Amino acid sequence: MSTQQSIIDHIAEAWLDGDADGLDAQVPLAELNIVDSAEIFSLVHYLQDRFRITVPLREIAPANFRDVEAIVALVERLRGEKEGAR
């Protein structure tokens, strides 16, 4: 399963009663009140567990969580940094 699909599925399961209808990579999560600022920390926990990354506090910013596309970019960037540090 792709990173994007995994994140969409998690958001649908956690906050949309499992209904991913209409949820795609560009849907504005905060604007549509799908994920609020408090729930971002739950999402960060999921990302860290699922993708074996560390999301530094400085990265927990609205721009990185505005939509699934931004979240995927964050995950990929943090994975790259982790690989580069090895």
mmCIF file of N, CA, C and O in Angstrom:
data_model
loop_
_atom_site.group_PDB
_atom_site.id
_atom_site.type_symbol
_atom_site.label_atom_id
_atom_site.label_comp_id
_atom_site.label_asym_id
_atom_site.label_seq_id
_atom_site.Cartn_x
_atom_site.Cartn_y
_atom_site.Cartn_z
ATOM 1 N N MET A 1 0.846 -1.177 0.000
ATOM 2 C CA MET A 1 0.000 0.000 0.000
ATOM 3 C C MET A 1 0.893 1.243 0.000
ATOM 4 O O MET A 1 1.884 1.296 0.703
ATOM 5 N N SER A 2 0.505 2.231 -0.773
ATOM 6 C CA SER A 2 1.298 3.450 -0.868
ATOM 7 C C SER A 2 1.199 4.265 0.426
ATOM 8 O O SER A 2 0.258 4.099 1.216
ATOM 9 N N THR A 3 2.160 5.134 0.611
ATOM 10 C CA THR A 3 2.146 6.034 1.765
ATOM 11 C C THR A 3 0.863 6.861 1.761
ATOM 12 O O THR A 3 0.179 6.987 2.776
ATOM 13 N N GLN A 4 0.533 7.402 0.599
ATOM 14 C CA GLN A 4 -0.660 8.235 0.481
ATOM 15 C C GLN A 4 -1.920 7.462 0.864
ATOM 16 O O GLN A 4 -2.732 7.944 1.651
ATOM 17 N N GLN A 5 -2.085 6.258 0.326
ATOM 18 C CA GLN A 5 -3.287 5.481 0.616
ATOM 19 C C GLN A 5 -3.357 5.079 2.081
ATOM 20 O O GLN A 5 -4.423 5.078 2.685
ATOM 21 N N SER A 6 -2.217 4.763 2.655
ATOM 22 C CA SER A 6 -2.170 4.409 4.073
ATOM 23 C C SER A 6 -2.643 5.568 4.943
ATOM 24 O O SER A 6 -3.418 5.376 5.890
ATOM 25 N N ILE A 7 -2.211 6.777 4.613
ATOM 26 C CA ILE A 7 -2.602 7.963 5.382
ATOM 27 C C ILE A 7 -4.079 8.266 5.180
ATOM 28 O O ILE A 7 -4.803 8.553 6.143
ATOM 29 N N ILE A 8 -4.558 8.184 3.949
ATOM 30 C CA ILE A 8 -5.984 8.399 3.675
ATOM 31 C C ILE A 8 -6.830 7.399 4.452
ATOM 32 O O ILE A 8 -7.814 7.766 5.097
ATOM 33 N N ASP A 9 -6.445 6.134 4.407
ATOM 34 C CA ASP A 9 -7.192 5.105 5.130
ATOM 35 C C ASP A 9 -7.213 5.371 6.630
ATOM 36 O O ASP A 9 -8.243 5.207 7.284
ATOM 37 N N HIS A 10 -6.072 5.785 7.180
ATOM 38 C CA HIS A 10 -6.012 6.072 8.617
ATOM 39 C C HIS A 10 -6.918 7.244 8.983
ATOM 40 O O HIS A 10 -7.661 7.173 9.971
ATOM 41 N N ILE A 11 -6.866 8.316 8.218
ATOM 42 C CA ILE A 11 -7.704 9.482 8.498
ATOM 43 C C ILE A 11 -9.181 9.098 8.406
ATOM 44 O O ILE A 11 -9.985 9.471 9.262
ATOM 45 N N ALA A 12 -9.530 8.337 7.387
ATOM 46 C CA ALA A 12 -10.928 7.909 7.232
ATOM 47 C C ALA A 12 -11.367 7.065 8.424
ATOM 48 O O ALA A 12 -12.458 7.262 8.960
ATOM 49 N N GLU A 13 -10.520 6.152 8.838
ATOM 50 C CA GLU A 13 -10.860 5.271 9.951
ATOM 51 C C GLU A 13 -10.948 6.039 11.277
ATOM 52 O O GLU A 13 -11.872 5.839 12.061
ATOM 53 N N ALA A 14 -9.994 6.927 11.505
ATOM 54 C CA ALA A 14 -9.921 7.635 12.790
ATOM 55 C C ALA A 14 -10.953 8.746 12.932
ATOM 56 O O ALA A 14 -11.485 8.950 14.031
ATOM 57 N N TRP A 15 -11.251 9.471 11.844
ATOM 58 C CA TRP A 15 -12.092 10.659 11.981
ATOM 59 C C TRP A 15 -13.310 10.706 11.082
ATOM 60 O O TRP A 15 -14.117 11.623 11.200
ATOM 61 N N LEU A 16 -13.469 9.751 10.181
ATOM 62 C CA LEU A 16 -14.609 9.788 9.263
ATOM 63 C C LEU A 16 -15.422 8.496 9.309
ATOM 64 O O LEU A 16 -16.068 8.133 8.330
ATOM 65 N N ASP A 17 -15.373 7.811 10.416
ATOM 66 C CA ASP A 17 -16.104 6.553 10.588
ATOM 67 C C ASP A 17 -15.827 5.560 9.465
ATOM 68 O O ASP A 17 -16.718 4.832 9.040
ATOM 69 N N GLY A 18 -14.589 5.563 8.962
ATOM 70 C CA GLY A 18 -14.191 4.607 7.937
ATOM 71 C C GLY A 18 -14.594 4.979 6.532
ATOM 72 O O GLY A 18 -14.317 4.242 5.584
ATOM 73 N N ASP A 19 -15.236 6.126 6.350
ATOM 74 C CA ASP A 19 -15.721 6.548 5.028
ATOM 75 C C ASP A 19 -14.723 7.465 4.344
ATOM 76 O O ASP A 19 -14.629 8.645 4.660
ATOM 77 N N ALA A 20 -13.987 6.918 3.390
ATOM 78 C CA ALA A 20 -12.979 7.703 2.670
ATOM 79 C C ALA A 20 -13.536 8.342 1.402
ATOM 80 O O ALA A 20 -12.801 8.935 0.630
ATOM 81 N N ASP A 21 -14.847 8.239 1.180
ATOM 82 C CA ASP A 21 -15.472 8.837 -0.001
ATOM 83 C C ASP A 21 -15.170 10.326 -0.085
ATOM 84 O O ASP A 21 -15.433 11.075 0.855
ATOM 85 N N GLY A 22 -14.598 10.751 -1.182
ATOM 86 C CA GLY A 22 -14.286 12.154 -1.382
ATOM 87 C C GLY A 22 -12.990 12.614 -0.737
ATOM 88 O O GLY A 22 -12.586 13.756 -0.913
ATOM 89 N N LEU A 23 -12.334 11.745 -0.005
ATOM 90 C CA LEU A 23 -11.067 12.111 0.631
ATOM 91 C C LEU A 23 -9.928 11.750 -0.308
ATOM 92 O O LEU A 23 -9.708 10.586 -0.615
ATOM 93 N N ASP A 24 -9.271 12.774 -0.826
ATOM 94 C CA ASP A 24 -8.117 12.531 -1.677
ATOM 95 C C ASP A 24 -6.944 13.356 -1.176
ATOM 96 O O ASP A 24 -7.030 13.987 -0.129
ATOM 97 N N ALA A 25 -5.864 13.347 -1.919
ATOM 98 C CA ALA A 25 -4.619 13.962 -1.457
ATOM 99 C C ALA A 25 -4.689 15.479 -1.321
ATOM 100 O O ALA A 25 -3.891 16.066 -0.606
ATOM 101 N N GLN A 26 -5.650 16.121 -1.985
ATOM 102 C CA GLN A 26 -5.724 17.586 -1.942
ATOM 103 C C GLN A 26 -6.826 18.143 -1.053
ATOM 104 O O GLN A 26 -6.977 19.356 -0.948
ATOM 105 N N VAL A 27 -7.609 17.304 -0.414
ATOM 106 C CA VAL A 27 -8.685 17.790 0.457
ATOM 107 C C VAL A 27 -8.069 18.547 1.636
ATOM 108 O O VAL A 27 -7.211 18.002 2.339
ATOM 109 N N PRO A 28 -8.487 19.800 1.855
ATOM 110 C CA PRO A 28 -7.931 20.592 2.969
ATOM 111 C C PRO A 28 -8.453 20.094 4.313
ATOM 112 O O PRO A 28 -9.587 20.373 4.698
ATOM 113 N N LEU A 29 -7.635 19.356 5.028
ATOM 114 C CA LEU A 29 -8.060 18.664 6.246
ATOM 115 C C LEU A 29 -8.533 19.601 7.352
ATOM 116 O O LEU A 29 -9.567 19.367 7.968
ATOM 117 N N ALA A 30 -7.778 20.644 7.632
ATOM 118 C CA ALA A 30 -8.158 21.565 8.713
ATOM 119 C C ALA A 30 -9.328 22.439 8.292
ATOM 120 O O ALA A 30 -10.257 22.655 9.075
ATOM 121 N N GLU A 31 -9.316 22.929 7.071
ATOM 122 C CA GLU A 31 -10.397 23.786 6.583
ATOM 123 C C GLU A 31 -11.750 23.105 6.677
ATOM 124 O O GLU A 31 -12.762 23.736 6.961
ATOM 125 N N LEU A 32 -11.773 21.815 6.417
ATOM 126 C CA LEU A 32 -13.028 21.066 6.449
ATOM 127 C C LEU A 32 -13.279 20.410 7.803
ATOM 128 O O LEU A 32 -14.192 19.604 7.949
ATOM 129 N N ASN A 33 -12.458 20.768 8.776
ATOM 130 C CA ASN A 33 -12.585 20.228 10.142
ATOM 131 C C ASN A 33 -12.534 18.712 10.194
ATOM 132 O O ASN A 33 -13.190 18.087 11.032
ATOM 133 N N ILE A 34 -11.756 18.127 9.304
ATOM 134 C CA ILE A 34 -11.562 16.679 9.329
ATOM 135 C C ILE A 34 -10.563 16.333 10.430
ATOM 136 O O ILE A 34 -10.766 15.411 11.210
ATOM 137 N N VAL A 35 -9.482 17.097 10.484
ATOM 138 C CA VAL A 35 -8.458 16.924 11.515
ATOM 139 C C VAL A 35 -8.215 18.300 12.128
ATOM 140 O O VAL A 35 -7.872 19.239 11.414
ATOM 141 N N ASP A 36 -8.401 18.410 13.445
ATOM 142 C CA ASP A 36 -8.144 19.696 14.082
ATOM 143 C C ASP A 36 -6.757 19.703 14.720
ATOM 144 O O ASP A 36 -6.036 18.707 14.678
ATOM 145 N N SER A 37 -6.401 20.822 15.306
ATOM 146 C CA SER A 37 -5.039 20.974 15.826
ATOM 147 C C SER A 37 -4.708 19.950 16.908
ATOM 148 O O SER A 37 -3.578 19.477 16.987
ATOM 149 N N ALA A 38 -5.658 19.588 17.741
ATOM 150 C CA ALA A 38 -5.393 18.586 18.778
ATOM 151 C C ALA A 38 -5.196 17.195 18.167
ATOM 152 O O ALA A 38 -4.372 16.408 18.630
ATOM 153 N N GLU A 39 -5.944 16.897 17.120
ATOM 154 C CA GLU A 39 -5.856 15.580 16.484
ATOM 155 C C GLU A 39 -4.568 15.405 15.679
ATOM 156 O O GLU A 39 -4.190 14.280 15.366
ATOM 157 N N ILE A 40 -3.915 16.499 15.360
ATOM 158 C CA ILE A 40 -2.651 16.398 14.626
ATOM 159 C C ILE A 40 -1.647 15.565 15.419
ATOM 160 O O ILE A 40 -0.897 14.783 14.854
ATOM 161 N N PHE A 41 -1.661 15.690 16.741
ATOM 162 C CA PHE A 41 -0.712 14.916 17.544
ATOM 163 C C PHE A 41 -1.007 13.422 17.470
ATOM 164 O O PHE A 41 -0.090 12.607 17.474
ATOM 165 N N SER A 42 -2.269 13.068 17.371
ATOM 166 C CA SER A 42 -2.632 11.670 17.167
ATOM 167 C C SER A 42 -2.144 11.202 15.795
ATOM 168 O O SER A 42 -1.618 10.092 15.653
ATOM 169 N N LEU A 43 -2.286 12.054 14.810
ATOM 170 C CA LEU A 43 -1.810 11.735 13.467
ATOM 171 C C LEU A 43 -0.288 11.604 13.440
ATOM 172 O O LEU A 43 0.260 10.694 12.817
ATOM 173 N N VAL A 44 0.406 12.477 14.150
ATOM 174 C CA VAL A 44 1.869 12.402 14.244
ATOM 175 C C VAL A 44 2.280 11.065 14.864
ATOM 176 O O VAL A 44 3.206 10.402 14.373
ATOM 177 N N HIS A 45 1.596 10.665 15.909
ATOM 178 C CA HIS A 45 1.893 9.379 16.558
ATOM 179 C C HIS A 45 1.726 8.233 15.553
ATOM 180 O O HIS A 45 2.573 7.341 15.466
ATOM 181 N N TYR A 46 0.649 8.265 14.790
ATOM 182 C CA TYR A 46 0.426 7.245 13.758
ATOM 183 C C TYR A 46 1.577 7.245 12.741
ATOM 184 O O TYR A 46 2.114 6.187 12.393
ATOM 185 N N LEU A 47 1.952 8.424 12.257
ATOM 186 C CA LEU A 47 3.025 8.522 11.254
ATOM 187 C C LEU A 47 4.326 7.949 11.796
ATOM 188 O O LEU A 47 5.041 7.229 11.090
ATOM 189 N N GLN A 48 4.641 8.269 13.038
ATOM 190 C CA GLN A 48 5.881 7.784 13.641
ATOM 191 C C GLN A 48 5.866 6.264 13.773
ATOM 192 O O GLN A 48 6.867 5.608 13.486
ATOM 193 N N ASP A 49 4.745 5.705 14.190
ATOM 194 C CA ASP A 49 4.639 4.248 14.334
ATOM 195 C C ASP A 49 4.626 3.545 12.981
ATOM 196 O O ASP A 49 5.345 2.574 12.772
ATOM 197 N N ARG A 50 3.794 4.020 12.089
ATOM 198 C CA ARG A 50 3.586 3.340 10.807
ATOM 199 C C ARG A 50 4.816 3.426 9.906
ATOM 200 O O ARG A 50 5.175 2.470 9.234
ATOM 201 N N PHE A 51 5.444 4.582 9.860
ATOM 202 C CA PHE A 51 6.534 4.803 8.909
ATOM 203 C C PHE A 51 7.912 4.822 9.560
ATOM 204 O O PHE A 51 8.911 5.080 8.897
ATOM 205 N N ARG A 52 7.962 4.543 10.864
ATOM 206 C CA ARG A 52 9.239 4.457 11.591
ATOM 207 C C ARG A 52 10.094 5.709 11.389
ATOM 208 O O ARG A 52 11.272 5.639 11.033
ATOM 209 N N ILE A 53 9.446 6.848 11.599
ATOM 210 C CA ILE A 53 10.146 8.129 11.503
ATOM 211 C C ILE A 53 9.955 8.872 12.816
ATOM 212 O O ILE A 53 9.112 8.501 13.630
ATOM 213 N N THR A 54 10.729 9.923 12.997
ATOM 214 C CA THR A 54 10.544 10.837 14.107
ATOM 215 C C THR A 54 10.112 12.167 13.513
ATOM 216 O O THR A 54 10.773 12.683 12.605
ATOM 217 N N VAL A 55 9.006 12.698 14.004
ATOM 218 C CA VAL A 55 8.528 13.994 13.541
ATOM 219 C C VAL A 55 8.921 15.017 14.605
ATOM 220 O O VAL A 55 8.314 15.060 15.673
ATOM 221 N N PRO A 56 9.952 15.815 14.319
ATOM 222 C CA PRO A 56 10.382 16.819 15.301
ATOM 223 C C PRO A 56 9.280 17.852 15.541
ATOM 224 O O PRO A 56 8.478 18.146 14.647
ATOM 225 N N LEU A 57 9.245 18.406 16.729
ATOM 226 C CA LEU A 57 8.231 19.387 17.089
ATOM 227 C C LEU A 57 8.182 20.543 16.087
ATOM 228 O O LEU A 57 7.103 21.020 15.744
ATOM 229 N N ARG A 58 9.318 20.965 15.594
ATOM 230 C CA ARG A 58 9.353 22.087 14.651
ATOM 231 C C ARG A 58 8.620 21.764 13.351
ATOM 232 O O ARG A 58 8.236 22.663 12.596
ATOM 233 N N GLU A 59 8.427 20.476 13.047
ATOM 234 C CA GLU A 59 7.738 20.066 11.817
ATOM 235 C C GLU A 59 6.224 19.981 11.992
ATOM 236 O O GLU A 59 5.496 19.801 11.026
ATOM 237 N N ILE A 60 5.767 20.101 13.233
ATOM 238 C CA ILE A 60 4.323 20.030 13.483
ATOM 239 C C ILE A 60 3.763 21.433 13.281
ATOM 240 O O ILE A 60 3.555 22.198 14.218
ATOM 241 N N ALA A 61 3.561 21.749 12.003
ATOM 242 C CA ALA A 61 3.103 23.065 11.582
ATOM 243 C C ALA A 61 1.942 22.891 10.605
ATOM 244 O O ALA A 61 1.874 21.884 9.896
ATOM 245 N N PRO A 62 1.033 23.850 10.557
ATOM 246 C CA PRO A 62 -0.133 23.734 9.672
ATOM 247 C C PRO A 62 0.223 23.409 8.222
ATOM 248 O O PRO A 62 -0.466 22.611 7.574
ATOM 249 N N ALA A 63 1.288 23.970 7.711
ATOM 250 C CA ALA A 63 1.661 23.724 6.313
ATOM 251 C C ALA A 63 1.969 22.251 6.049
ATOM 252 O O ALA A 63 1.699 21.751 4.953
ATOM 253 N N ASN A 64 2.513 21.554 7.022
ATOM 254 C CA ASN A 64 2.862 20.141 6.843
ATOM 255 C C ASN A 64 1.662 19.207 6.987
ATOM 256 O O ASN A 64 1.776 18.019 6.685
ATOM 257 N N PHE A 65 0.520 19.739 7.449
ATOM 258 C CA PHE A 65 -0.657 18.902 7.691
ATOM 259 C C PHE A 65 -1.910 19.466 7.023
ATOM 260 O O PHE A 65 -3.020 19.095 7.375
ATOM 261 N N ARG A 66 -1.735 20.346 6.033
ATOM 262 C CA ARG A 66 -2.900 20.977 5.394
ATOM 263 C C ARG A 66 -3.716 19.988 4.578
ATOM 264 O O ARG A 66 -4.925 20.119 4.460
ATOM 265 N N ASP A 67 -3.033 18.986 3.988
ATOM 266 C CA ASP A 67 -3.716 17.949 3.219
ATOM 267 C C ASP A 67 -2.835 16.707 3.183
ATOM 268 O O ASP A 67 -1.693 16.733 3.662
ATOM 269 N N VAL A 68 -3.369 15.626 2.653
ATOM 270 C CA VAL A 68 -2.617 14.372 2.622
ATOM 271 C C VAL A 68 -1.348 14.520 1.787
ATOM 272 O O VAL A 68 -0.303 13.968 2.143
ATOM 273 N N GLU A 69 -1.419 15.285 0.717
ATOM 274 C CA GLU A 69 -0.242 15.504 -0.122
ATOM 275 C C GLU A 69 0.909 16.108 0.687
ATOM 276 O O GLU A 69 2.061 15.683 0.563
ATOM 277 N N ALA A 70 0.616 17.085 1.533
ATOM 278 C CA ALA A 70 1.642 17.712 2.381
ATOM 279 C C ALA A 70 2.176 16.726 3.415
ATOM 280 O O ALA A 70 3.382 16.707 3.701
ATOM 281 N N ILE A 71 1.289 15.894 3.953
ATOM 282 C CA ILE A 71 1.717 14.903 4.943
ATOM 283 C C ILE A 71 2.636 13.874 4.298
ATOM 284 O O ILE A 71 3.674 13.505 4.866
ATOM 285 N N VAL A 72 2.295 13.423 3.093
ATOM 286 C CA VAL A 72 3.143 12.471 2.367
ATOM 287 C C VAL A 72 4.515 13.093 2.108
ATOM 288 O O VAL A 72 5.546 12.446 2.300
ATOM 289 N N ALA A 73 4.534 14.354 1.691
ATOM 290 C CA ALA A 73 5.811 15.041 1.447
ATOM 291 C C ALA A 73 6.642 15.091 2.730
ATOM 292 O O ALA A 73 7.869 14.877 2.687
ATOM 293 N N LEU A 74 6.009 15.362 3.851
ATOM 294 C CA LEU A 74 6.710 15.387 5.140
ATOM 295 C C LEU A 74 7.291 14.013 5.458
ATOM 296 O O LEU A 74 8.472 13.906 5.812
ATOM 297 N N VAL A 75 6.488 12.972 5.319
ATOM 298 C CA VAL A 75 6.951 11.610 5.603
ATOM 299 C C VAL A 75 8.138 11.259 4.705
ATOM 300 O O VAL A 75 9.166 10.756 5.180
ATOM 301 N N GLU A 76 8.019 11.542 3.425
ATOM 302 C CA GLU A 76 9.102 11.211 2.489
ATOM 303 C C GLU A 76 10.374 11.993 2.815
ATOM 304 O O GLU A 76 11.474 11.459 2.774
ATOM 305 N N ARG A 77 10.211 13.268 3.161
ATOM 306 C CA ARG A 77 11.393 14.084 3.502
ATOM 307 C C ARG A 77 12.062 13.550 4.765
ATOM 308 O O ARG A 77 13.289 13.409 4.827
ATOM 309 N N LEU A 78 11.258 13.211 5.780
ATOM 310 C CA LEU A 78 11.830 12.691 7.029
ATOM 311 C C LEU A 78 12.459 11.316 6.823
ATOM 312 O O LEU A 78 13.481 11.010 7.436
ATOM 313 N N ARG A 79 11.876 10.517 5.970
ATOM 314 C CA ARG A 79 12.500 9.220 5.630
ATOM 315 C C ARG A 79 13.837 9.441 4.968
ATOM 316 O O ARG A 79 14.810 8.750 5.275
ATOM 317 N N GLY A 80 13.908 10.399 4.048
ATOM 318 C CA GLY A 80 15.157 10.699 3.357
ATOM 319 C C GLY A 80 16.234 11.189 4.306
ATOM 320 O O GLY A 80 17.393 10.806 4.213
ATOM 321 N N GLU A 81 15.824 12.041 5.257
ATOM 322 C CA GLU A 81 16.778 12.535 6.256
ATOM 323 C C GLU A 81 17.275 11.400 7.128
ATOM 324 O O GLU A 81 18.457 11.351 7.466
ATOM 325 N N LYS A 82 16.383 10.477 7.460
ATOM 326 C CA LYS A 82 16.765 9.332 8.290
ATOM 327 C C LYS A 82 17.754 8.457 7.540
ATOM 328 O O LYS A 82 18.743 8.004 8.108
ATOM 329 N N GLU A 83 17.487 8.219 6.269
ATOM 330 C CA GLU A 83 18.389 7.404 5.450
ATOM 331 C C GLU A 83 19.748 8.085 5.281
ATOM 332 O O GLU A 83 20.783 7.441 5.313
ATOM 333 N N GLY A 84 19.712 9.411 5.107
ATOM 334 C CA GLY A 84 20.949 10.174 4.942
ATOM 335 C C GLY A 84 21.814 10.187 6.180
ATOM 336 O O GLY A 84 23.027 10.323 6.118
ATOM 337 N N ALA A 85 21.179 10.010 7.339
ATOM 338 C CA ALA A 85 21.909 10.046 8.608
ATOM 339 C C ALA A 85 22.609 8.717 8.909
ATOM 340 O O ALA A 85 23.432 8.644 9.802
ATOM 341 N N ARG A 86 22.274 7.697 8.174
ATOM 342 C CA ARG A 86 22.866 6.377 8.422
ATOM 343 C C ARG A 86 24.284 6.283 7.961
ATOM 344 O O ARG A 86 24.819 6.819 7.144
#
